[in-house]
Short mmCIF file of C-alpha atoms in Angstrom, two decimals:
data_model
loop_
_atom_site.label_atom_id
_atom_site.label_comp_id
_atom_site.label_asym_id
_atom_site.label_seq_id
_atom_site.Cartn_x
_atom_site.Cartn_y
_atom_site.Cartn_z
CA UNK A 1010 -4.64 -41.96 20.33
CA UNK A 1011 -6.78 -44.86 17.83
CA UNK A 1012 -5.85 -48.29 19.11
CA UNK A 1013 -4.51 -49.49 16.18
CA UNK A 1014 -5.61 -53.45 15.53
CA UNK A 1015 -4.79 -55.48 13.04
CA UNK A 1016 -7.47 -58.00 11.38
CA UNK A 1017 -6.90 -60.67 8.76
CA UNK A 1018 -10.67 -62.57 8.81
CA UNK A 1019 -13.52 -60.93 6.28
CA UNK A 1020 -16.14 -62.43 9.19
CA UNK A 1021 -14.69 -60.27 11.98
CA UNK A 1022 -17.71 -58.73 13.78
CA UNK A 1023 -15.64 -55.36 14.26
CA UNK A 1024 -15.38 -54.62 10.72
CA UNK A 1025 -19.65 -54.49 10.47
CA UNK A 1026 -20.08 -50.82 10.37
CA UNK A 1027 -17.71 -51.96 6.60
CA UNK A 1028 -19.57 -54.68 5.53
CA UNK A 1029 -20.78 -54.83 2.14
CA UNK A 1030 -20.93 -51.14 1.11
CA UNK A 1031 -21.94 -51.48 -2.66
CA UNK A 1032 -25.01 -52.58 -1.48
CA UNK A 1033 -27.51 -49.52 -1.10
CA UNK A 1034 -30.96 -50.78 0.57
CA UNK A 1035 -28.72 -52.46 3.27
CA UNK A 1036 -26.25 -49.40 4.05
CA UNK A 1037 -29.04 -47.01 4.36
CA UNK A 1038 -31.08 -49.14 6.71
CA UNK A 1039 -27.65 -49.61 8.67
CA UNK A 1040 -26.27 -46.65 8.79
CA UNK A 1041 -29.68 -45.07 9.55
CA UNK A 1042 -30.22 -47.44 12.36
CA UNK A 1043 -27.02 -47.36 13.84
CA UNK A 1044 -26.93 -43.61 13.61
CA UNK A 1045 -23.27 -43.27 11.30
CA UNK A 1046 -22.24 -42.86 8.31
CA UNK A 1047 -18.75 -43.51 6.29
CA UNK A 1048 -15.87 -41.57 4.77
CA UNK A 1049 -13.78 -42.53 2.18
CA UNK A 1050 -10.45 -41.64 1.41
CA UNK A 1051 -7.78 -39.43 3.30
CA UNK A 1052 -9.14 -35.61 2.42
CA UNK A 1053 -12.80 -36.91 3.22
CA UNK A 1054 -11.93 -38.47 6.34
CA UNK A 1055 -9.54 -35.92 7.80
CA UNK A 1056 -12.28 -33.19 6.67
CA UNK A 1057 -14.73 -35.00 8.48
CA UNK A 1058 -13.29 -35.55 11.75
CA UNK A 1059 -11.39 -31.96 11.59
CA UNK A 1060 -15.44 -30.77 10.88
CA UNK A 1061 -16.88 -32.16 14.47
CA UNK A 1062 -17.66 -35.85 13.19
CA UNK A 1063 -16.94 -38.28 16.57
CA UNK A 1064 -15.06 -41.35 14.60
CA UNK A 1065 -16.64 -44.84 15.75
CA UNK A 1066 -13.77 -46.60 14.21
CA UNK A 1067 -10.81 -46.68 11.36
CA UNK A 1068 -10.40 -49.09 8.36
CA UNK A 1069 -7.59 -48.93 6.56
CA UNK A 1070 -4.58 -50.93 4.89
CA UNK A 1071 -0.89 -50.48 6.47
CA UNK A 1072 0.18 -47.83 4.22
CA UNK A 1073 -2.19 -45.36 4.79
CA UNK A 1074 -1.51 -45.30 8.17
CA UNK A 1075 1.20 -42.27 8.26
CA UNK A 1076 -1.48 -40.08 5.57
CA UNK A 1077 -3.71 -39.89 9.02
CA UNK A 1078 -1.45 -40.11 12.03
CA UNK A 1079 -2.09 -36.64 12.94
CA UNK A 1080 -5.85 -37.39 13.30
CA UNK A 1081 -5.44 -41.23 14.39
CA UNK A 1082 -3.49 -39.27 16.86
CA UNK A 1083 -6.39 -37.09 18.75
CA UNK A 1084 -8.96 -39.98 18.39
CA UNK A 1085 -9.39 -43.01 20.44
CA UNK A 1086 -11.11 -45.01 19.04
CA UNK A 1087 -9.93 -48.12 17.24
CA UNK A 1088 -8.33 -48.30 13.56
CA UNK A 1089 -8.58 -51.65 12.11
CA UNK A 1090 -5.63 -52.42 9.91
CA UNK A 1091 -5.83 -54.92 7.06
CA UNK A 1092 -4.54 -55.90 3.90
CA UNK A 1093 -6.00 -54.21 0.56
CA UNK A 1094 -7.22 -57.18 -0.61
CA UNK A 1095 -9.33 -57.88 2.72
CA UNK A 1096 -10.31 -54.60 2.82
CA UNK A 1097 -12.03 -55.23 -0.83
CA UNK A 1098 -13.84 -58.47 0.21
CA UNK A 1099 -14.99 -56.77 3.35
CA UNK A 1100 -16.62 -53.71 2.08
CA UNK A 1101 -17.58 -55.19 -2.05
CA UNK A 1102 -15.14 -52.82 -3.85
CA UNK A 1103 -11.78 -51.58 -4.85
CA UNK A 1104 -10.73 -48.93 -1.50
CA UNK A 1105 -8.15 -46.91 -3.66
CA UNK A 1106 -8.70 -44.27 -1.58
CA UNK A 1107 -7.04 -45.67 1.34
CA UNK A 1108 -8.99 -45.42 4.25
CA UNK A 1109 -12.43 -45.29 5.78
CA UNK A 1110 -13.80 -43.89 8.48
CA UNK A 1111 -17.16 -44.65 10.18
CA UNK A 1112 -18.56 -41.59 12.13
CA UNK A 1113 -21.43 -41.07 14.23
CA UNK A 1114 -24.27 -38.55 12.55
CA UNK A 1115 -25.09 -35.53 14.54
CA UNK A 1116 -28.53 -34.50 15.18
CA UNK A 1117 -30.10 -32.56 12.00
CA UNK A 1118 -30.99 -28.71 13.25
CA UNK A 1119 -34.50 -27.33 13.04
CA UNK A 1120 -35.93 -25.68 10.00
CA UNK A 1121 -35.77 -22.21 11.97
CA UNK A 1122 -32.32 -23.09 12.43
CA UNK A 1123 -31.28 -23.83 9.45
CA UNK A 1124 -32.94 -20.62 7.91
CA UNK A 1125 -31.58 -17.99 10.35
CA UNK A 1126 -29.42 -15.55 8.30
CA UNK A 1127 -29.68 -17.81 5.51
CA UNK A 1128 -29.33 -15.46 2.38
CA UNK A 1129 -28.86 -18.26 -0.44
CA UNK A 1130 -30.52 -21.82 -0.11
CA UNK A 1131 -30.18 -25.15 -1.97
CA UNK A 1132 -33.53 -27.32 -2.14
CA UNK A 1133 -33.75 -30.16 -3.03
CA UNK A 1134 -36.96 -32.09 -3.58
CA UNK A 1135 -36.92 -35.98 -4.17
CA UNK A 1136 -33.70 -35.72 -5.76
CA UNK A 1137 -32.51 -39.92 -5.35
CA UNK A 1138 -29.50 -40.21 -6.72
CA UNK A 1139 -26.17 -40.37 -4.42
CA UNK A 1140 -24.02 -39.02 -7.15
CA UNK A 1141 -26.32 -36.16 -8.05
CA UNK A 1142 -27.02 -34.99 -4.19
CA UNK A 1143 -23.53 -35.08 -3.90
CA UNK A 1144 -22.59 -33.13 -7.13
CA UNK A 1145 -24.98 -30.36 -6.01
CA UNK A 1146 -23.79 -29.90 -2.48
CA UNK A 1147 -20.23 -29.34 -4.05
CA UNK A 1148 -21.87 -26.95 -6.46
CA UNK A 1149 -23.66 -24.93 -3.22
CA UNK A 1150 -20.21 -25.14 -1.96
CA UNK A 1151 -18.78 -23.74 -4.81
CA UNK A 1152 -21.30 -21.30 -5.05
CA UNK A 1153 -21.38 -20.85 -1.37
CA UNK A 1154 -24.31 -21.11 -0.72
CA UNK A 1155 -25.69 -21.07 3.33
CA UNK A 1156 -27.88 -23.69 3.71
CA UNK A 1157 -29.64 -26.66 1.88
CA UNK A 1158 -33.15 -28.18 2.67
CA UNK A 1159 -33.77 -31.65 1.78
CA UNK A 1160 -37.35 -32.82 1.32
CA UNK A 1161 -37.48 -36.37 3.04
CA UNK A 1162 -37.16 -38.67 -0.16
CA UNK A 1163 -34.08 -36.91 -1.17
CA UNK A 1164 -30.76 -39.55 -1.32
CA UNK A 1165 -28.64 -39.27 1.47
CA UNK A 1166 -25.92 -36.81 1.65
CA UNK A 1167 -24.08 -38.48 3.98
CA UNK A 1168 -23.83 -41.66 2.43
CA UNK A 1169 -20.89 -42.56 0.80
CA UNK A 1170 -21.25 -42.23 -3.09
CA UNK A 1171 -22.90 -38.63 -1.98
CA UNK A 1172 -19.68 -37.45 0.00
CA UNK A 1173 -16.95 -38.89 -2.43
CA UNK A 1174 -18.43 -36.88 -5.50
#
């Protein structure tokens, strides 16, 4: 079960993996480095875990709390509870989608992988906006598509204005 604790100080170091999320450059070199990446808002989060993420932590004002019981329930990790108002001067926007989770990556399969039994394939080459990486995996969804290739300039489709699209 997450260790639920609650935090009222913007400068608390545990709220770093949260810190300052409007600001591109520094959230890719972060989460890259640090080997997560965020989820925003109850369906994302829940759909993340319930997909094999491993949750680092929680963020997430009081009444959100019963929305994600059930999966603050099988993780144990810790979910930081704060007001709405410090959750906006901690991460640089508006969170009115209630929570956030940060999530450890998972290695990226091989090519060969990735390809095997692979009828219908997304690429993507140097496409570097969030928004549109993240409009075109739900498209590939849609479409159902098995598999997308990313050449290595592509945006991020784990970061967070690529997942909530």
């Amino acid at each position: 079960m997450a260790t639920r604790i609650d935090i009222d100080a913007a400068d608390d170091p545990r709220l770093a993996d949260y810190r300052d999320l409007r600001d591109v450059q520094l959230r890719e070199s972060l989460e890259a480095e640090h080997g997560l990446f965020l989820a925003e808002g109850e369906k994302v989060v829940r759909r993340a875990v319930e997909g094999g993420f491993a949750p680092r932590s929680f963020l997430m004002a009081p009444r959100w709390l019963d929305g994600l019981a059930d999966v603050l329930d099988r993780s144990d990790v810790p979910v930081y509870v704060v007001s709405e108002a410090l959750a906006e001067e901690v991460t640089g926007f508006h969170v009115h989608r209630g929570a956030l989770a940060s999530l450890h990556r998972t290695p990226l399969p091989g090519l060969d992988e990735v390809l095997e039994g692979a009828r219908s394939v997304l690429v993507l080459e140097d496409v570097i906006d969030h928004t549109n990486v993240g409009a075109i995996f739900r498209s590939g969804a849609a479409l159902d598509f098995d598999a997308v290739l990313l050449s290595p300039r592509c945006a991020d489709p784990l970061y967070r204005r690529s997942v909530k699209v």
